Coordinates of C-alpha atoms in Angstrom, one line a residue:
X124 CA 138.1 108.8 168.9
X125 CA 141.0 109.1 171.3
X126 CA 142.8 111.4 169.0
X127 CA 139.8 113.8 169.1
X128 CA 139.9 113.6 172.9
X129 CA 143.6 114.8 172.8
X130 CA 142.7 117.6 170.3
X131 CA 140.0 118.9 172.6
X132 CA 142.3 118.9 175.6
X133 CA 144.9 120.7 173.7
X134 CA 142.4 123.3 172.4
X135 CA 141.0 124.0 175.9
X136 CA 141.8 127.3 177.6
X137 CA 140.4 128.4 181.0
X138 CA 140.2 132.0 179.8
X139 CA 139.5 132.0 176.1
X140 CA 136.3 130.2 175.1
X141 CA 136.8 128.1 171.9
X142 CA 134.1 127.3 169.4
X143 CA 133.8 124.1 167.5
X144 CA 131.3 123.9 164.6
X145 CA 130.0 120.5 163.5
X146 CA 127.8 120.0 160.5
X147 CA 125.0 117.9 161.9
X148 CA 125.9 118.0 165.6
X149 CA 123.1 115.7 166.6
X150 CA 124.9 112.8 164.8
X151 CA 128.4 113.4 166.2
X152 CA 127.1 114.1 169.7
X153 CA 126.3 110.4 170.2
X154 CA 129.9 109.5 169.7
X155 CA 131.1 112.2 172.2
X156 CA 129.1 110.8 175.1
X157 CA 131.8 108.3 175.8
X158 CA 134.3 111.2 176.1
X159 CA 132.1 113.0 178.6
X160 CA 131.8 109.8 180.8
X161 CA 135.5 108.8 180.4
X162 CA 136.8 112.3 181.5
X163 CA 133.9 113.2 183.8
X164 CA 133.2 116.3 181.6
X165 CA 130.0 118.1 182.2
X166 CA 127.7 119.4 179.5
X167 CA 126.2 122.8 180.1
X168 CA 124.4 125.5 178.2
X169 CA 122.5 122.9 176.2
X170 CA 120.3 124.3 173.5
X171 CA 118.4 121.6 171.6
X172 CA 115.4 121.5 169.2
X173 CA 114.3 118.1 170.4
X174 CA 115.6 115.2 172.4
X175 CA 119.0 114.1 171.0
X176 CA 119.1 117.2 168.6
X177 CA 121.6 119.6 170.1
X178 CA 122.1 123.0 168.5
X179 CA 124.7 124.2 171.0
X180 CA 126.3 122.9 174.2
X181 CA 129.4 123.6 176.3
X182 CA 131.9 121.2 177.8
X183 CA 132.4 123.2 181.1
X184 CA 135.8 121.7 182.1
X185 CA 137.3 122.6 178.7
X186 CA 135.6 125.9 178.1
X187 CA 134.7 124.8 174.6
X188 CA 131.3 125.5 173.0
X189 CA 130.1 123.2 170.2
X190 CA 127.6 124.5 167.6
X191 CA 125.7 122.9 164.7
X192 CA 126.4 124.6 161.4
X193 CA 123.6 122.6 159.7
X194 CA 121.1 124.4 161.9
X195 CA 122.7 127.7 161.0
X196 CA 122.5 127.2 157.2
X197 CA 119.7 124.6 156.9
X198 CA 121.6 123.2 153.9
X199 CA 123.9 120.2 153.3
X200 CA 127.6 120.9 153.6
X201 CA 127.9 120.8 149.8
X202 CA 125.1 123.3 149.3
X203 CA 126.3 125.5 152.2
X204 CA 129.8 125.7 150.5
X205 CA 128.2 126.6 147.2
X206 CA 126.2 129.4 148.8
X207 CA 128.7 130.9 151.2
X208 CA 132.2 130.2 149.8
X209 CA 134.3 129.7 146.7
X210 CA 135.4 126.3 148.0
X211 CA 134.0 123.1 146.5
X212 CA 133.2 120.1 148.7
X213 CA 134.7 116.8 147.5
X214 CA 132.1 114.2 146.6
X215 CA 132.0 110.5 145.8
X216 CA 135.3 109.4 147.4
X217 CA 134.0 107.8 150.6
X218 CA 131.6 104.8 150.6
X219 CA 129.7 105.1 153.8
X220 CA 128.1 101.7 153.2
X221 CA 131.4 99.9 153.3
X222 CA 131.5 97.9 156.5
X223 CA 134.3 97.0 158.9
X224 CA 136.2 100.2 159.1
X225 CA 138.3 100.7 162.2
X226 CA 140.7 103.4 163.5
X227 CA 143.6 101.2 162.2
X228 CA 142.4 101.4 158.6
X229 CA 144.6 103.5 156.3
X230 CA 142.7 106.0 154.2
X231 CA 143.6 106.4 150.5
X232 CA 144.9 109.7 149.2
X233 CA 141.5 110.4 147.7
X234 CA 139.7 109.6 150.9
X235 CA 142.0 111.9 152.9
X236 CA 141.3 114.7 150.4
X237 CA 137.6 114.2 150.8
X238 CA 138.0 114.6 154.6
X239 CA 140.3 117.6 154.2
X240 CA 137.8 119.4 151.9
X241 CA 135.0 118.8 154.4
X242 CA 137.0 120.7 157.0
X243 CA 138.1 123.4 154.6
X244 CA 134.6 124.1 153.3
X245 CA 133.1 124.3 156.9
X246 CA 136.0 126.5 158.0
X247 CA 135.3 128.9 155.1
X248 CA 131.6 128.8 155.8
X249 CA 132.2 129.9 159.4
X250 CA 134.7 132.6 158.2
X251 CA 131.9 134.0 156.0
X252 CA 129.6 134.3 159.1
X253 CA 132.3 135.8 161.2
X254 CA 132.7 138.5 158.5
X255 CA 129.0 139.2 158.6
X256 CA 128.6 139.3 162.4
X257 CA 132.1 140.5 163.5
X258 CA 132.8 137.8 166.0
X259 CA 132.2 134.0 166.2
X260 CA 130.4 134.5 169.5
X261 CA 127.8 136.8 167.7
X262 CA 126.9 134.3 165.0
X263 CA 123.2 133.2 165.5
X264 CA 122.5 129.6 166.3
X265 CA 119.9 129.0 163.6
X266 CA 118.8 130.3 160.2
X267 CA 115.8 132.0 161.9
X268 CA 118.3 133.5 164.3
X269 CA 120.1 135.1 161.3
X270 CA 116.9 136.9 160.3
X271 CA 116.1 137.8 163.9
X272 CA 119.5 139.6 164.0
X273 CA 118.6 141.5 160.8
X274 CA 115.1 142.4 162.1
X275 CA 116.4 143.7 165.4
X276 CA 118.5 146.3 163.5
X277 CA 115.4 147.9 162.0
X278 CA 113.4 148.3 165.2
X279 CA 114.2 150.0 168.5
X280 CA 114.0 149.4 172.2
X281 CA 110.5 150.7 172.5
X282 CA 109.2 148.2 169.9
X283 CA 110.8 145.3 171.8
X284 CA 109.5 146.6 175.1
X285 CA 106.0 146.6 173.6
X286 CA 106.4 142.9 172.6
X287 CA 107.5 142.1 176.2
X288 CA 104.3 143.7 177.4
X289 CA 102.3 141.5 175.0
X290 CA 103.7 138.2 176.4
X291 CA 100.4 136.5 177.4
X292 CA 99.6 135.2 180.8
X293 CA 99.7 131.4 181.2
X294 CA 96.0 130.7 180.5
X295 CA 96.0 132.8 177.3
X296 CA 99.3 131.3 176.1
X297 CA 97.9 127.8 176.6
X298 CA 94.7 128.7 174.7
X299 CA 96.8 130.1 171.8
X300 CA 98.9 127.0 171.7
X301 CA 95.7 124.8 171.5
X302 CA 94.3 127.1 168.8
X303 CA 97.5 127.1 166.7
X304 CA 97.5 125.0 163.6
X305 CA 99.9 125.0 160.6
X306 CA 98.9 124.6 157.0
X307 CA 96.0 122.4 155.9
X308 CA 97.2 119.6 153.6
X309 CA 94.8 116.9 152.3
X310 CA 93.5 114.9 149.4
X311 CA 89.9 114.9 148.3
X312 CA 88.6 111.5 149.3
X313 CA 86.7 111.3 145.9
X314 CA 90.0 111.0 144.1
X315 CA 92.4 109.6 146.6
X316 CA 94.2 106.4 145.6
X317 CA 93.3 106.6 141.9
X318 CA 94.6 108.3 138.7
X319 CA 93.0 111.5 137.6
X320 CA 93.6 113.2 134.3
X321 CA 93.9 116.8 133.1
X322 CA 94.6 118.5 136.5
X323 CA 95.2 122.2 136.9
X324 CA 97.2 123.8 139.8
X325 CA 97.1 127.2 141.5
X326 CA 99.6 128.6 144.0
X327 CA 99.5 131.5 146.4
X328 CA 102.4 134.0 146.0
X329 CA 104.0 134.1 149.4
X330 CA 100.9 133.2 151.4
X331 CA 102.2 133.8 154.9
X332 CA 104.0 137.1 154.2
X333 CA 100.7 138.3 152.5
X334 CA 98.7 137.4 155.6
X335 CA 101.0 139.4 157.8
X336 CA 100.0 142.6 155.9
X337 CA 96.5 142.4 157.5
X338 CA 95.8 144.0 160.9
X339 CA 96.9 141.6 163.7
X340 CA 96.3 141.3 167.5
X341 CA 98.1 144.2 169.1
X342 CA 96.9 144.3 172.7
X343 CA 96.6 141.8 175.6
X344 CA 93.6 139.5 175.2
X345 CA 90.8 140.1 177.6
X346 CA 87.7 138.1 178.4
X347 CA 84.5 139.4 176.9
X348 CA 80.8 138.4 177.1
X349 CA 79.1 136.6 174.2
X350 CA 76.9 139.6 173.7
X351 CA 79.9 141.7 172.7
X352 CA 81.0 139.4 169.9
X353 CA 79.0 141.1 167.2
X354 CA 80.3 144.6 168.1
X355 CA 84.0 143.5 168.3
X356 CA 84.3 140.9 165.6
X357 CA 85.4 143.4 162.8
X358 CA 88.0 145.2 164.9
X359 CA 89.4 142.5 167.2
X360 CA 90.9 139.1 167.0
X361 CA 88.6 136.7 168.9
X362 CA 89.9 133.6 170.6
X363 CA 87.2 131.1 171.3
X364 CA 86.8 128.0 173.5
X365 CA 83.8 126.2 172.0
X366 CA 81.9 122.9 172.4
X367 CA 80.8 121.4 169.0
X368 CA 78.0 118.8 169.0
X369 CA 76.3 116.7 166.3
X370 CA 78.8 117.7 163.6
X371 CA 78.5 116.5 160.0
X372 CA 80.4 117.8 157.0
X373 CA 78.4 119.5 154.2
X374 CA 81.2 119.0 151.6
X375 CA 83.5 116.3 150.2
X376 CA 86.5 118.2 151.8
X377 CA 86.7 118.3 155.6
X378 CA 88.1 121.1 157.7
X379 CA 88.3 120.0 161.4
X380 CA 91.5 118.3 162.4
X381 CA 91.0 115.4 164.8
X382 CA 94.2 116.3 166.6
X383 CA 92.7 119.7 167.7
X384 CA 89.5 118.2 169.2
X385 CA 89.5 117.9 173.0
X386 CA 87.2 115.5 174.9
X387 CA 86.2 113.9 171.5
X388 CA 83.2 111.6 171.4
X389 CA 82.8 109.9 168.0
X390 CA 79.4 108.5 168.5
X391 CA 77.8 105.7 166.5
X392 CA 78.1 107.6 163.2
X393 CA 81.5 109.2 163.7
X394 CA 83.8 109.2 160.7
X395 CA 87.4 110.4 160.1
X396 CA 88.9 111.2 156.7
X397 CA 92.6 110.5 157.2
X398 CA 92.8 112.8 160.2
X399 CA 90.0 115.2 159.2
X400 CA 86.6 114.9 160.8
X401 CA 83.6 114.0 158.6
X402 CA 81.3 113.6 161.5
X403 CA 81.3 113.2 165.3
X404 CA 79.1 113.5 168.3
X405 CA 80.9 116.1 170.4
X406 CA 84.2 117.7 171.1
X407 CA 85.8 120.9 172.4
X408 CA 88.2 123.3 170.5
X409 CA 90.2 126.4 171.0
X410 CA 89.9 128.3 167.8
X411 CA 90.3 131.8 166.2
X412 CA 87.7 133.8 164.3
X413 CA 88.6 132.5 160.8
X414 CA 88.4 128.8 162.0
X415 CA 85.0 129.3 163.6
X416 CA 83.7 130.9 160.4
X417 CA 85.0 128.0 158.3
X418 CA 83.6 125.4 160.6
X419 CA 80.1 127.1 160.5
X420 CA 80.4 127.1 156.7
X421 CA 81.6 123.5 156.4
X422 CA 79.5 121.6 158.9
X423 CA 76.0 121.3 160.1
X424 CA 76.5 121.3 163.9
X425 CA 75.6 122.9 167.2
X426 CA 78.2 125.3 168.6
X427 CA 78.3 126.4 172.2
X428 CA 80.7 129.2 173.2
X429 CA 82.2 128.4 176.5
X430 CA 84.3 131.6 176.7
X431 CA 85.8 134.1 174.3
X432 CA 88.7 136.6 174.5
X433 CA 89.4 139.6 172.4
X434 CA 92.5 141.6 171.3
X435 CA 92.4 144.8 169.3
X436 CA 93.7 144.6 165.7
X437 CA 96.3 146.9 164.2
X438 CA 98.7 146.7 161.3
X439 CA 102.2 145.4 162.3
X440 CA 104.7 148.2 162.9
X441 CA 105.5 149.9 159.6
X442 CA 109.2 149.0 160.0
X443 CA 108.2 145.3 160.1
X444 CA 105.9 145.7 157.1
X445 CA 108.7 147.3 155.2
X446 CA 111.1 144.6 156.2
X447 CA 108.7 142.0 154.7
X448 CA 107.8 144.0 151.6
X449 CA 111.4 145.0 150.7
X450 CA 112.4 141.4 150.7
X451 CA 109.4 140.3 148.6
X452 CA 110.2 143.1 146.1
X453 CA 113.9 142.2 145.9
X454 CA 113.1 138.5 145.6
X455 CA 110.7 139.2 142.8
X456 CA 113.0 141.6 140.9
X457 CA 116.2 139.6 141.3
X458 CA 114.9 136.1 140.5
X459 CA 116.9 134.6 137.6
X460 CA 119.5 137.4 137.9
X461 CA 122.7 135.3 138.2
X462 CA 124.9 138.2 139.2
X463 CA 122.7 138.9 142.2
X464 CA 122.1 135.2 143.1
X465 CA 123.5 135.5 146.6
X466 CA 121.5 138.6 147.5
X467 CA 118.3 137.0 146.0
X468 CA 118.8 133.9 148.2
X469 CA 119.3 136.1 151.3
X470 CA 116.1 138.1 150.6
X471 CA 114.1 134.9 149.9
X472 CA 115.4 133.3 153.1
X473 CA 114.7 136.4 155.2
X474 CA 111.2 136.8 153.7
X475 CA 110.3 133.1 154.6
X476 CA 111.9 133.3 158.0
X477 CA 109.8 136.3 159.2
X478 CA 106.8 134.0 159.6
X479 CA 109.1 131.5 161.4
X480 CA 109.9 134.1 164.0
X481 CA 106.3 135.1 164.4
X482 CA 105.1 131.6 165.0
X483 CA 108.0 130.4 167.2
X484 CA 106.7 129.0 170.5
X485 CA 109.4 129.6 173.0
X486 CA 107.8 127.4 175.6
X487 CA 108.7 124.3 173.6
X488 CA 112.5 124.7 174.2
X489 CA 112.6 122.8 177.4
X490 CA 115.1 120.2 176.4
X491 CA 118.1 119.5 178.7
X492 CA 120.9 117.0 179.1
X493 CA 122.1 115.8 182.5
X494 CA 124.3 112.9 183.7
X495 CA 124.3 111.2 180.3
X496 CA 120.5 111.4 179.8
X497 CA 118.1 113.6 177.8
X498 CA 115.0 115.2 179.5
X499 CA 112.3 117.6 178.5
X500 CA 110.5 119.9 180.9
X501 CA 106.7 119.7 181.4
X502 CA 105.0 123.1 182.0
X503 CA 104.3 122.2 185.7
X504 CA 107.8 121.0 186.5
X505 CA 109.4 122.8 189.5
X506 CA 112.8 124.2 188.6
X507 CA 115.3 126.6 190.2
X508 CA 115.6 130.1 188.7
X509 CA 118.8 132.2 188.6
X510 CA 118.1 133.6 192.1
X511 CA 117.7 130.1 193.6
X512 CA 113.9 130.3 193.9
X513 CA 111.7 127.3 193.1
X514 CA 109.4 128.1 190.3
X515 CA 107.2 126.3 187.7
X516 CA 108.9 125.8 184.4
X517 CA 106.2 127.7 182.4
X518 CA 106.4 130.7 184.7
X519 CA 110.2 130.8 184.3
X520 CA 109.9 130.7 180.4
X521 CA 107.2 133.4 180.3
X522 CA 109.3 135.6 182.5
X523 CA 112.3 135.1 180.3
X524 CA 110.3 136.1 177.2
X525 CA 109.4 139.3 179.0
X526 CA 113.1 140.3 179.0
X527 CA 114.5 138.7 175.9
X528 CA 115.6 140.6 172.9
X529 CA 114.6 137.6 170.8
X530 CA 110.9 138.3 171.6
X531 CA 110.1 140.2 168.4
X532 CA 106.5 139.1 167.8
X533 CA 103.4 138.6 169.9
X534 CA 102.8 134.8 169.7
X535 CA 99.2 135.5 168.7
X536 CA 100.4 137.1 165.4
X537 CA 101.8 133.8 164.2
X538 CA 98.6 132.0 165.2
X539 CA 96.4 134.4 163.4
X540 CA 98.7 134.4 160.3
X541 CA 98.3 130.7 159.8
X542 CA 94.6 130.9 160.6
X543 CA 94.0 133.5 157.9
X544 CA 96.1 131.5 155.4
X545 CA 93.9 128.5 156.0
X546 CA 90.9 130.7 155.6
X547 CA 92.1 132.0 152.2
X548 CA 92.8 128.4 151.0
X549 CA 89.6 126.9 152.4
X550 CA 87.3 129.5 150.8
X551 CA 88.6 128.5 147.4
X552 CA 88.4 124.8 148.3
X553 CA 84.8 125.0 149.3
X554 CA 83.9 127.1 146.2
X555 CA 85.3 124.3 144.0
X556 CA 84.6 121.4 146.4
X557 CA 83.9 118.5 144.0
X558 CA 86.5 119.7 141.5
X559 CA 89.3 119.8 144.1
X560 CA 91.7 116.9 143.9
X561 CA 94.5 117.9 146.4
X562 CA 95.5 121.0 148.5
X563 CA 98.6 121.8 150.4
X564 CA 98.8 124.9 152.6
X565 CA 99.2 127.4 149.8
X566 CA 98.2 125.5 146.6
X567 CA 95.2 123.7 145.1
X568 CA 95.0 121.1 142.4
X569 CA 91.7 120.2 140.6
X570 CA 89.8 119.2 137.5
X571 CA 87.2 120.6 135.1
X572 CA 87.1 124.3 134.0
X573 CA 85.4 126.0 136.9
X574 CA 88.4 127.4 138.7
X575 CA 89.1 130.6 136.8
X576 CA 86.1 132.5 137.9
X577 CA 86.6 131.6 141.5
X578 CA 90.3 132.5 141.4
X579 CA 89.6 135.8 139.6
X580 CA 87.1 136.8 142.3
X581 CA 89.6 136.0 145.0
X582 CA 92.4 137.9 143.3
X583 CA 90.3 141.0 143.0
X584 CA 90.0 141.0 146.8
X585 CA 93.8 140.6 147.0
X586 CA 94.5 143.6 144.9
X587 CA 91.9 145.7 146.8
X588 CA 93.6 144.7 150.1
X589 CA 97.1 145.5 148.8
X590 CA 96.0 149.0 147.7
X591 CA 94.2 149.6 151.1
X592 CA 97.3 148.4 153.1
X593 CA 99.6 150.6 151.0
X594 CA 97.3 153.6 151.6
X595 CA 96.8 153.0 155.3
X596 CA 100.6 152.6 155.9
X597 CA 101.8 155.2 153.4
X598 CA 103.9 152.6 151.5
X599 CA 104.4 152.9 147.7
X600 CA 102.2 150.3 146.0
X601 CA 105.3 148.9 144.0
X602 CA 106.4 147.2 147.2
X603 CA 103.2 145.2 147.2
X604 CA 103.2 144.7 143.4
X605 CA 106.8 144.5 142.2
X606 CA 107.8 143.8 138.6
X607 CA 109.7 140.6 137.7
X608 CA 112.5 140.1 135.2
X609 CA 110.0 139.6 132.4
X610 CA 108.4 143.0 133.2
X611 CA 105.2 141.3 134.6
X612 CA 103.6 142.6 137.8
X613 CA 103.7 140.0 140.7
X614 CA 101.2 141.1 143.4
X615 CA 101.9 139.7 146.9
X616 CA 99.4 137.0 147.8
X617 CA 97.9 136.5 144.3
X618 CA 96.6 133.1 143.4
X619 CA 98.7 132.2 140.3
X620 CA 98.2 129.4 137.8
X621 CA 101.1 126.9 137.7
X622 CA 99.7 125.0 134.8
X623 CA 99.3 127.9 132.3
X624 CA 101.6 126.1 129.8
X625 CA 99.5 122.9 130.0
X626 CA 97.6 120.7 132.5
X627 CA 99.1 117.9 134.4
X628 CA 98.4 114.9 132.2
X629 CA 98.0 112.5 135.2
X630 CA 97.8 112.9 138.9
X631 CA 97.6 110.4 141.7
X632 CA 97.6 111.0 145.5
X633 CA 97.5 108.6 148.5
X634 CA 97.0 111.4 151.0
X635 CA 98.9 114.4 152.5
X636 CA 102.4 114.9 151.2
X637 CA 102.1 111.8 149.0
X638 CA 101.4 112.3 145.3
X639 CA 102.7 111.7 141.8
X640 CA 102.0 113.4 138.5
X641 CA 102.9 113.6 134.9
X642 CA 103.4 117.2 133.7
X643 CA 102.3 118.7 130.4
X644 CA 105.5 117.6 128.8
X645 CA 104.9 114.0 129.9
X646 CA 107.6 113.9 132.6
X647 CA 106.8 112.0 135.7
X648 CA 107.3 113.7 139.2
X649 CA 106.8 112.5 142.7
X650 CA 106.5 114.1 146.1
X651 CA 106.5 111.8 149.1
X652 CA 107.4 113.1 152.6
X653 CA 110.8 111.7 153.6
X654 CA 111.8 110.4 150.2
X655 CA 113.9 112.4 147.7
X656 CA 112.1 113.4 144.5
X657 CA 114.7 111.5 142.3
X658 CA 113.2 108.3 143.7
X659 CA 110.5 108.7 141.0
X660 CA 112.7 106.6 138.7
X661 CA 111.7 103.7 140.8
X662 CA 108.2 103.9 139.2
X663 CA 109.7 103.0 135.9
X664 CA 107.9 106.0 134.2
X665 CA 104.5 104.4 134.9
X666 CA 102.2 106.3 137.3
X667 CA 100.2 103.1 137.8
X668 CA 103.1 101.9 139.9
X669 CA 102.4 104.7 142.4
X670 CA 100.2 102.4 144.5
X671 CA 99.9 100.7 147.8
X672 CA 102.7 98.2 148.4
X673 CA 105.2 99.8 145.9
X674 CA 108.7 99.6 147.4
X675 CA 111.5 102.1 146.6
X676 CA 114.9 100.6 147.1
X677 CA 117.8 102.5 148.7
X678 CA 119.5 103.2 145.4
X679 CA 116.5 105.2 144.2
X680 CA 115.2 106.6 147.5
X681 CA 118.5 107.2 149.3
X682 CA 116.5 106.8 152.5
X683 CA 118.3 106.2 155.8
X684 CA 116.9 105.0 159.1
X685 CA 118.8 105.7 162.3
X686 CA 119.3 103.7 165.5
X687 CA 120.6 105.2 168.8
X688 CA 122.9 102.9 170.7
X689 CA 123.2 103.8 174.4
X690 CA 124.9 100.6 175.7
X691 CA 126.9 98.9 173.0
X692 CA 128.8 95.8 174.2
X693 CA 132.6 95.5 173.7
X694 CA 133.3 93.8 170.4
X695 CA 136.4 92.6 168.6
X696 CA 136.3 92.5 164.8
X697 CA 138.5 92.4 161.7
X698 CA 138.5 95.5 159.6
X699 CA 138.7 95.6 155.8
X700 CA 142.5 95.7 156.0
X701 CA 142.7 92.6 158.1
X702 CA 143.5 94.4 161.4
X703 CA 141.9 93.1 164.5
X704 CA 140.3 95.8 166.6
X705 CA 138.5 95.9 169.9
X706 CA 135.9 98.6 170.3
X707 CA 134.8 99.6 173.8
X708 CA 132.7 102.5 172.8
X709 CA 129.3 102.3 174.5
X710 CA 127.4 105.1 172.7
X711 CA 126.9 105.7 169.0
X712 CA 124.3 106.1 166.2
X713 CA 123.8 104.0 163.1
X714 CA 122.5 105.5 159.8
X715 CA 121.4 102.4 157.9
X716 CA 120.2 102.3 154.3
X717 CA 116.6 101.2 154.1
X718 CA 113.7 100.9 151.6
X719 CA 110.4 102.9 151.6
X720 CA 107.1 101.2 151.1
X721 CA 104.1 103.2 149.8
X722 CA 101.0 102.6 151.8
X723 CA 97.8 104.0 153.3
X724 CA 96.0 102.9 156.5
X725 CA 93.3 100.2 156.2
X726 CA 90.8 102.7 157.7
X727 CA 91.5 105.3 155.1
X728 CA 91.6 102.8 152.2
X729 CA 88.2 101.4 153.3
X730 CA 86.7 104.9 153.5
X731 CA 88.1 105.8 150.0
X732 CA 86.5 102.6 148.6
X733 CA 83.1 103.5 150.2
X734 CA 83.1 107.0 148.8
X735 CA 84.2 105.8 145.4
X736 CA 81.6 103.0 145.3
X737 CA 78.8 105.3 146.3
X738 CA 79.6 108.3 144.1
X739 CA 81.4 106.8 141.1
X740 CA 78.5 107.5 138.8
X741 CA 78.6 111.2 139.7
X742 CA 82.3 111.8 139.3

């Protein structure tokens, strides 16, 4: 701790800014707080994803900038080294669960080698990025920033100037934020918490990139009259503020998310299916055209339009479309090509990150650190701008977006992209309603033999759209339908069968991001949010053990829980070598091994039992 303090002081230079990369800066930051307080160092230029999660900050007195390499690569240090260097991280030599270490402990030769290789691998990773970007200062802060850098090189000033003009005024930005939803992930309540046999699975090929090939909002939103909706609905994106009354689902799968309803009144017969609305008395929503269409299809209800805004639709700039399609084509053609593995990963990463840029909400980056405490700005907070003027935080952020070269997409584009993706998924869910078992953003799992005709109908529409988009934008069709390494055409956005070699023998889900299945070979797999997939061995190869109350131990789950310590007492202890050491460090973080217990809420379990009891004879 104190050695590191000396190193920082020695590194410091009032003229030359030094950069220090840390893999998982949010962890190490907690141990540095004591150094800030001890030396009266001031933290500036804080860029953080969330409270206590810094991506970059500067120690002003030392002229040293710290950056998080984990945010840059989005990979563990071991995987980052594999991807970007020829160095191999040492593994297995340090036991992090061994207690009572102190600075007086002597590390073994193997332990010192482990530490040395951590430093060498990270050094070589940063050297790789310096080679790509020319200077350490030019390296983006995040993985999405990497792709933003690549995308900026294919557009020009006039494109970016257009995006500045499209930054919405406050009331429209607020409406878009309320309308934005991510993927739709849920289990059919008919089959939740029970074992289902012979399950098929279909998956959309690059769902979000496909949705970005449709015309998108391209002009500022303007308020329109309800009488204009019919005339504009085919050529414009419509953003609605609606009031929904007396809603009741017409299907076993339920579309409206409880979290998106404002002024919700459940009523005497209100019912929630694990976060999705089965029925309710009234509520308000901000929604886009596709969501309104799906609500009308999925519920019997009264819908009052309070207000509606419109933006004219155009295809994305051809350069942006080509950026997306070139990466999809390369990813498809180079998959399984070991000699081009690095380029394949780069193309795959850039393809997936385009959507991330489109959907980035820059208003949410209001985290700052001051006098040893973390804070987040509310939109109405009064702050001081660069000219010393008092201004509301949201006004400052919107003004910054109108001058930032990071503003590469109209925020509405990301909102519409996710809305269309939900629309594509939900059409297929409703068509197969009772046969659906589980769905997750871009995939569907179900039973019986009714899926193929539904999928074929959808895929015909996909091919028709790809041909139309290629024609409208004068882009060769092979960019939309590249050929893979087995000489098979792989159309963008197609609904593809994942179980063509055999159905899933068994499948059990307990809700969103929580399921287990036995594949056609008889191998058991598990997906539980926050638990590594290898923890499936804790089920002892029996899917019946995937049930409420099952506990995965640390050895299987490798799950850690963290505790922030902001005011630790002084403590004297003996370390494992017998040395007595007094720690006066007040700040730190503990990563503690823990177990994971499978469970569902009592409310959801009761609803599952009610549905199953009523409908069991019909399943």
